[in-house]
XYZ file of C-alpha atoms in Angstrom:
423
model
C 206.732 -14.081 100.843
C 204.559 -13.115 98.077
C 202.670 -10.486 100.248
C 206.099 -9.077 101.297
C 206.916 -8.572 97.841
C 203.762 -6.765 97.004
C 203.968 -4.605 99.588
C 207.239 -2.381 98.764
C 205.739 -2.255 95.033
C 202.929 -0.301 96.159
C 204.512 1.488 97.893
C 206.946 2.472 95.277
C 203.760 3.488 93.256
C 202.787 2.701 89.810
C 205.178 2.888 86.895
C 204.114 6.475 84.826
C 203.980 4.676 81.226
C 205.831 5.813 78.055
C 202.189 7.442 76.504
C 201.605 9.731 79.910
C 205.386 10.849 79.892
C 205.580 11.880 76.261
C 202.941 14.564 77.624
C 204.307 15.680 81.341
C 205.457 18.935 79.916
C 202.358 20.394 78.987
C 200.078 22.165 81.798
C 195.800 22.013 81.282
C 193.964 24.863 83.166
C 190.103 25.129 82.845
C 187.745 27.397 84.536
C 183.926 27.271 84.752
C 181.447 29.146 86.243
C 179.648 31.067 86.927
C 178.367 28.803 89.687
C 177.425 27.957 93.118
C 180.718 27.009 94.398
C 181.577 24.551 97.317
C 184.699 26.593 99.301
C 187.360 25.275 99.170
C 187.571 23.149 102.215
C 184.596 21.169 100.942
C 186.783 20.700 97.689
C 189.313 19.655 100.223
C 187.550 16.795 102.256
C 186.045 15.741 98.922
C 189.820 14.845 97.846
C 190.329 13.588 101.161
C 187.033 11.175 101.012
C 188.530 10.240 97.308
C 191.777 9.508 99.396
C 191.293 7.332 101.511
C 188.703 5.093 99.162
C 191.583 4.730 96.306
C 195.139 5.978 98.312
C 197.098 4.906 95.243
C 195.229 6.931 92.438
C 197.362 8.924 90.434
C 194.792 11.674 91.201
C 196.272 11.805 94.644
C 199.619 10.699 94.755
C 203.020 12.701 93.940
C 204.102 12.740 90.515
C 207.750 11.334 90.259
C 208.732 12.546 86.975
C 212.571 11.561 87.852
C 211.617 8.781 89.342
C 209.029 7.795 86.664
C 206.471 7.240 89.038
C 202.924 7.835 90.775
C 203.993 7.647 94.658
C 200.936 6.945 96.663
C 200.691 9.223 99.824
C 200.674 7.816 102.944
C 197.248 8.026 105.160
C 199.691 9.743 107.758
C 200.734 12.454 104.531
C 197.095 12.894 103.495
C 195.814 15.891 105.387
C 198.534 17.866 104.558
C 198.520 16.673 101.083
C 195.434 17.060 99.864
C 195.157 20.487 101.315
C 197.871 21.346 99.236
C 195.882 20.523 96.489
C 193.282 23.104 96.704
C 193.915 26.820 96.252
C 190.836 29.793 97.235
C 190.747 32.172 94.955
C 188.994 34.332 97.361
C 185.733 35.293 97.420
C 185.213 38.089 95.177
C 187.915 35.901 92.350
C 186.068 36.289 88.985
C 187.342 33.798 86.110
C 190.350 35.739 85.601
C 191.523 36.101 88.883
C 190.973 32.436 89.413
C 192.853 31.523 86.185
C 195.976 33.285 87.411
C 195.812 32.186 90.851
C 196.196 28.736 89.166
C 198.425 29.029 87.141
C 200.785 31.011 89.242
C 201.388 28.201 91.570
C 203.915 26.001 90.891
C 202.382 22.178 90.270
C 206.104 20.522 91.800
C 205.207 17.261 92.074
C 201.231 17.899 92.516
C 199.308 15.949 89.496
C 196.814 18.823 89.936
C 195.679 21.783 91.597
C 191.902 22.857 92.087
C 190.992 26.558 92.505
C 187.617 27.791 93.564
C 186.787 31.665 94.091
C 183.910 34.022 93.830
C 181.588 32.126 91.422
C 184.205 30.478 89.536
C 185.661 26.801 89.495
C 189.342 25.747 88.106
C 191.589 22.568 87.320
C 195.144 22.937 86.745
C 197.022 19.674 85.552
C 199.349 17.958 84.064
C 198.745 16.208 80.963
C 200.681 13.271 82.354
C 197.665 12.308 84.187
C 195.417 12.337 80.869
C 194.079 13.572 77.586
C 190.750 15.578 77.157
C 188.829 12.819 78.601
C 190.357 13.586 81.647
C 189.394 16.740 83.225
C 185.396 16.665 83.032
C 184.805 13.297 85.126
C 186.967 15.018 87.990
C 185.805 18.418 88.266
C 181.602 16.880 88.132
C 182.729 14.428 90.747
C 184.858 16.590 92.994
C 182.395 19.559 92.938
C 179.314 17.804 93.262
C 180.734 15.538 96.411
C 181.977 19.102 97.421
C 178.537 20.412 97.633
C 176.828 17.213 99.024
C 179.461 17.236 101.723
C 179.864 13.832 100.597
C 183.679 12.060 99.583
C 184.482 12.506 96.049
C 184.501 9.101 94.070
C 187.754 7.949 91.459
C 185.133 8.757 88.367
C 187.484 6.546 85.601
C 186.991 2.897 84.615
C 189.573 0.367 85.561
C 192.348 0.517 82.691
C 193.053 -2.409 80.706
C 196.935 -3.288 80.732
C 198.824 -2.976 77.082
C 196.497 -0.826 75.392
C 198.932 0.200 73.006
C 199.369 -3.582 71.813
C 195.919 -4.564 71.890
C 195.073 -1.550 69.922
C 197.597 -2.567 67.119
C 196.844 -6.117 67.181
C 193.093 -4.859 66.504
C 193.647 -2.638 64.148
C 196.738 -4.043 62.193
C 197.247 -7.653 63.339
C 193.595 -8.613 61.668
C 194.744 -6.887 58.659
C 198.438 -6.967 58.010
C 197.845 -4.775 54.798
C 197.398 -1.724 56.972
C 200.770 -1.598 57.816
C 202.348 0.413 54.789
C 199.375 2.969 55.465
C 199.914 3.460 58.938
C 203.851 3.414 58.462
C 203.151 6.671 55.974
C 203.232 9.210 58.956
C 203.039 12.767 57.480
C 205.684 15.212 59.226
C 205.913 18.622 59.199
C 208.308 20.625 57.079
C 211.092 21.833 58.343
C 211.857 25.239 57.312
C 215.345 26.117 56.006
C 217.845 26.937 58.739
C 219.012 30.803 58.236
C 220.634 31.070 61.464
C 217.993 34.376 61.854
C 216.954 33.825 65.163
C 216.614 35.619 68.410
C 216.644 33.802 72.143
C 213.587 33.311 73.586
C 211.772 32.280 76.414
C 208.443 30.856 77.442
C 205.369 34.013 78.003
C 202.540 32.428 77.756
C 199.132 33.953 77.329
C 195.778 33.556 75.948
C 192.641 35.172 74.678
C 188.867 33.188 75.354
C 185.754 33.758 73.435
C 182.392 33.072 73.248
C 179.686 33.248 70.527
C 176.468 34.347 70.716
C 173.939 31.196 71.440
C 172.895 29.583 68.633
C 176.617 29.572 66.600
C 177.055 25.952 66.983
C 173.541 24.878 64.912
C 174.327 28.201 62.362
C 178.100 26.082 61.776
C 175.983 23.095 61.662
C 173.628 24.462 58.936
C 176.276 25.969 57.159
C 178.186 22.254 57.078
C 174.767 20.791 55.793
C 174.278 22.890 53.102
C 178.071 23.335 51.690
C 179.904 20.797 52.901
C 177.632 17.553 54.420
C 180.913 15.179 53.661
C 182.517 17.131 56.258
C 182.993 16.290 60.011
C 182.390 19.726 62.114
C 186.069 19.434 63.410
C 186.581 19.628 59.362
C 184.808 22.893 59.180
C 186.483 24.083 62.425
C 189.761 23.182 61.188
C 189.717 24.853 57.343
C 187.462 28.209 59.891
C 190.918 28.115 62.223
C 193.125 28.260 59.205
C 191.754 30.967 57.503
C 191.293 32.977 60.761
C 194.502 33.236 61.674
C 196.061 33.561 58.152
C 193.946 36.835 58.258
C 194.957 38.439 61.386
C 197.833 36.469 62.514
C 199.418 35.430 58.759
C 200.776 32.592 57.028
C 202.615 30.004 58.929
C 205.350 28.243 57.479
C 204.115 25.084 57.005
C 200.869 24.622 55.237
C 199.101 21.979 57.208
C 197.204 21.869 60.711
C 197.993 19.837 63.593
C 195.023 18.246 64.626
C 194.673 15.904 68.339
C 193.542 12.127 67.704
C 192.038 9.678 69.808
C 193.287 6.392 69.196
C 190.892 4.653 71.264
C 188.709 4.503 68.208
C 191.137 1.423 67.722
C 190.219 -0.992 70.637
C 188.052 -4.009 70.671
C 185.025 -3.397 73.074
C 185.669 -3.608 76.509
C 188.889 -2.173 76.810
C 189.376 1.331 78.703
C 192.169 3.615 78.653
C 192.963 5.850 81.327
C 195.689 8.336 81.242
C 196.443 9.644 77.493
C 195.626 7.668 74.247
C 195.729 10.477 71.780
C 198.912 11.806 69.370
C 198.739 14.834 67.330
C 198.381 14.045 63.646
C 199.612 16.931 61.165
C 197.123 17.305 58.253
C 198.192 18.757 54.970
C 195.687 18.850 52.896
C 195.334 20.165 49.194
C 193.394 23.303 50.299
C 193.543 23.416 54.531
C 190.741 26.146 54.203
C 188.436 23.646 52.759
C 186.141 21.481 54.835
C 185.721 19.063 52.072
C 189.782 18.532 51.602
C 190.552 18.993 55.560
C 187.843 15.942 55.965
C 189.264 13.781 53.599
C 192.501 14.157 54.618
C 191.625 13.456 58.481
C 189.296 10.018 57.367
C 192.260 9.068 55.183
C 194.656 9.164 58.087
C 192.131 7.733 60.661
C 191.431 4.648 58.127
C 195.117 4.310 57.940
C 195.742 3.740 61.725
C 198.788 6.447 61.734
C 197.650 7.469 64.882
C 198.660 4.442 66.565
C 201.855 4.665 64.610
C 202.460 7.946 66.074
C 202.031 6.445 69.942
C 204.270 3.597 69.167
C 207.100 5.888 67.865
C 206.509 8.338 71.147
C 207.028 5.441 72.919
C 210.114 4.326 71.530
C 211.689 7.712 70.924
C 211.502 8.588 75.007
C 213.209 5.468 75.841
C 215.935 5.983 73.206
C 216.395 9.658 73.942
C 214.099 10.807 76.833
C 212.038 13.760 76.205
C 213.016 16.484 73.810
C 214.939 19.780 75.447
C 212.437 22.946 74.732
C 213.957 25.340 72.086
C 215.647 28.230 73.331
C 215.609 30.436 70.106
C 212.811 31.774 67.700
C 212.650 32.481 64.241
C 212.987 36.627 63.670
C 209.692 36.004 61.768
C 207.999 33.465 62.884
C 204.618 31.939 61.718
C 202.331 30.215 63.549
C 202.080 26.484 64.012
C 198.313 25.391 64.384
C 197.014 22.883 66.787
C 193.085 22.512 66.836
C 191.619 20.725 69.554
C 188.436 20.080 69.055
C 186.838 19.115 72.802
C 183.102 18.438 71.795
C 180.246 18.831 73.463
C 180.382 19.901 77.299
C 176.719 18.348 77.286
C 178.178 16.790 81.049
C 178.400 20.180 82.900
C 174.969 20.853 82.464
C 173.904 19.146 85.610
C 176.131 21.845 87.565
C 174.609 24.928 90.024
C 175.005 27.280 87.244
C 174.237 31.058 88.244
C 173.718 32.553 84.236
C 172.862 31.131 81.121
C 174.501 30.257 78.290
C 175.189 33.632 76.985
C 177.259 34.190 79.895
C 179.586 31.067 81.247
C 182.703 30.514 80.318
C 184.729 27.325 79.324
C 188.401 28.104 79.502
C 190.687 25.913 77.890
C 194.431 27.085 78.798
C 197.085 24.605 77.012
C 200.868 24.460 76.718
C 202.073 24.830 73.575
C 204.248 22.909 71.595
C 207.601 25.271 71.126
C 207.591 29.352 70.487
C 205.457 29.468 67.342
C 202.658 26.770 68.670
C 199.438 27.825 68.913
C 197.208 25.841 70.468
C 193.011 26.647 69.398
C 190.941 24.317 71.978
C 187.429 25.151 70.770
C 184.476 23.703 73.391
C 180.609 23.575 72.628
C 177.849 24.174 75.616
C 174.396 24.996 75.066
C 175.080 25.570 71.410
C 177.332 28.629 72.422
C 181.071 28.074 70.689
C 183.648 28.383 73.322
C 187.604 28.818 71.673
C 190.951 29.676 73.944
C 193.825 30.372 71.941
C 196.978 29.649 74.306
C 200.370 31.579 72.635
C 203.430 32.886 73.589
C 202.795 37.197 74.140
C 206.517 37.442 73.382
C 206.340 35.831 69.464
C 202.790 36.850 68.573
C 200.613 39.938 68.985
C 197.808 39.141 71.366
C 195.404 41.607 69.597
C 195.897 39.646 66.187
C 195.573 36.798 68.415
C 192.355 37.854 69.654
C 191.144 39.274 66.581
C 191.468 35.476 64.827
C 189.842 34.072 67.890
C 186.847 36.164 67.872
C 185.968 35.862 64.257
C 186.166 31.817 64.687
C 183.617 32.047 67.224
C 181.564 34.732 65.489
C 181.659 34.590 61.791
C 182.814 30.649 61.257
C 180.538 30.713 58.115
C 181.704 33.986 56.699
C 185.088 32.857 56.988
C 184.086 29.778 54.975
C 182.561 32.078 52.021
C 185.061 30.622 49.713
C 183.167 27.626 49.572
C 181.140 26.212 46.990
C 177.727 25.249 47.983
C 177.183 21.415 46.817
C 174.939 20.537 44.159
């Protein structure tokens, strides 16, 4: 009886939890290369080798979103499926061409969609299946078993259930005196209505760059010597700020939204698949300063808000469901600011790359967050900065656009002149 029950449930597929929704309308799309690239029916039977060793991983399955759940394929199903999953890009695709390819195809109820072309590799998902721990596990494993001729692997831990509740009982339940500073959630301003707006509609676009190598060790220096308090996502943050209050100008509100991992908050032992993070909105003092931005950050990590912020995501789908997508824009509108700060990409160096530093590319493509969000995803590899600025071409100028990307990546340090060398 017990079996029969069981049966029908997996079937039905697993339940797509309150954290994973709260993200299913933003789209990831990241390219590498250039590199020896499996085609992409080696991409394909990799999937297919991943399929049949875990048939109900949300990697594979169909993603529900009205039915609120990962819906395992059938082994019947798979063939077709998985070869649905895999675009080519065509031979001669450079990262571009690749890029577009990807994000031209409608995801439906695919979790993902891999690209390969030319000498470039893609991933196109949806940030329902995860945060930016996600996407590097999958594309190693799926493009190395691609090569090898080998079935991919599932490359994430098992998941620990509740995480959200274990995470709070950790942080706040040992210490109840946390609570009033995790309950003290900074919010945006809202700017005053003036009924100036215009109708708008999604365009998005983007502009990558790269630094010359060594960028990442000059920010590094330049941190050590003016501001060693500060975390580098600090100094990217107050670099980002003043960037694009040069060449894009002022937003109107004065803080930076800035993407937290709240799995800093679990006892040992207990993994988190899926998304864990929640964007915290940082207004410090002076958000040009590394010194202020820092402070401001540690102040809200100590605090736990982070973990505040997933509970009330939580509760505010199942109250409401998720938020309808504006449908007008300020006449002048100013930017909103979202740095993600991905790390190191220390991982991919394993990979058949055909050029060295100086010439791959990490691209970072990330919905935004409404008609003024800008999202800055800035990447290190081989101490060469990588940043993508993802924006709507219809409510910014992509020149200014590009012109504040490119001097993040290239003159970080001069934009941080202001700053007064410690003593």
């Amino acid at each position: 009886m017990r079996a029969g029950r069981m049966w029908p449930d997996r079937m039905r597929g697993a339940r797509i939890s309150a954290r994973d929704r709260f993200f299913a309308a933003v789209e990831v799309t990241r390219i590498i290369g250039p590199l020896r690239t499996p085609d992409a029916d080696a991409v394909r039977a990799a999937l297919a080798g991943l399929h049949a060793d875990r048939p109900g991983a949300r990697v594979v399955s169909r993603l529900d979103l009205a039915g609120g759940r990962w819906r395992p394929v059938p082994a019947a199903d798979a063939p077709a499926w998985v070869r649905n999953l895999v675009i080519d890009a065509g031979p001669d695709a450079d990262a571009d061409t690749t890029l577009a390819r990807l994000r031209a195809e409608p995801l439906g109820q695919r979790p993902l969609l891999f690209g390969v072309g030319g000498a470039y590799a893609g991933l196109r998902f949806n940030h329902a299946l995860g945060d930016g721990r996600f996407p590097a596990p999958l594309m190693l494993g799926v493009l190395s078993a691609a090569a090898a001729g080998e079935p991919a692997r599932y490359p994430y831990p098992s998941a620990t259930r509740l995480p959200l509740l274990r995470a709070l009982g950790h942080h706040l339940g040992r210490r109840p005196g946390r609570l009033r500073a995790a309950a003290g959630l900074d919010r945006p301003p809202s700017p005053p209505a003036t009924g100036d707006e215009l109708p708008w509609r999604p365009a998005i676009a983007h502009h990558w760059a790269r630094s010359q190598p060594g960028a990442a060790s000059r920010l590094r220096a330049w941190r050590d010597r003016h501001a060693p308090a500060a975390s580098i996502g600090a100094v990217l943050s107050a670099a980002v700020t003043v960037a694009f209050r040069a060449h894009v100008g002022p937003g109107d509100r004065p803080g930076v939204m800035v993407l937290v991992d709240s799995r800093r908050y679990l006892p040992d032992g207990v993994s988190v698949n899926g998304n864990f993070v929640s964007g915290q909105y940082v207004a410090p003092p002076d958000p040009s300063d590394p010194c202020a931005v820092h402070e401001a950050m540690s102040e809200s990590l100590r605090s736990g808000r982070s973990l505040t912020a997933l509970a009330l995501h939580n509760a505010r789908l199942a109250l409401t469901g998720a938020p309808r997508p504006p449908d007008t824009v300020p006449r002048e509108p100013g930017p909103h600011l979202t740095l993600t700060y991905v790390g190191r990409a220390d991982r991919y160096a394993n990979l058949p790359w055909l050029a060295g530093h100086p010439q791959r590319r990490l691209i970072n493509v990330v919905s935004t967050a409404g008609p003024q969000g800008v999202t800055v995803a800035v990447e290190e590899f081989g101490d060469v900065l990588h940043a993508t600025t993802t924006f709507h071409e219809n409510v910014f100028d992509p020149a200014a656009m590009a012109a504040a990307t490119d001097a993040l990546v290239h003159h970080a340090p001069d934009l941080l002149a202001h700053v007064n060398p410690q003593s």
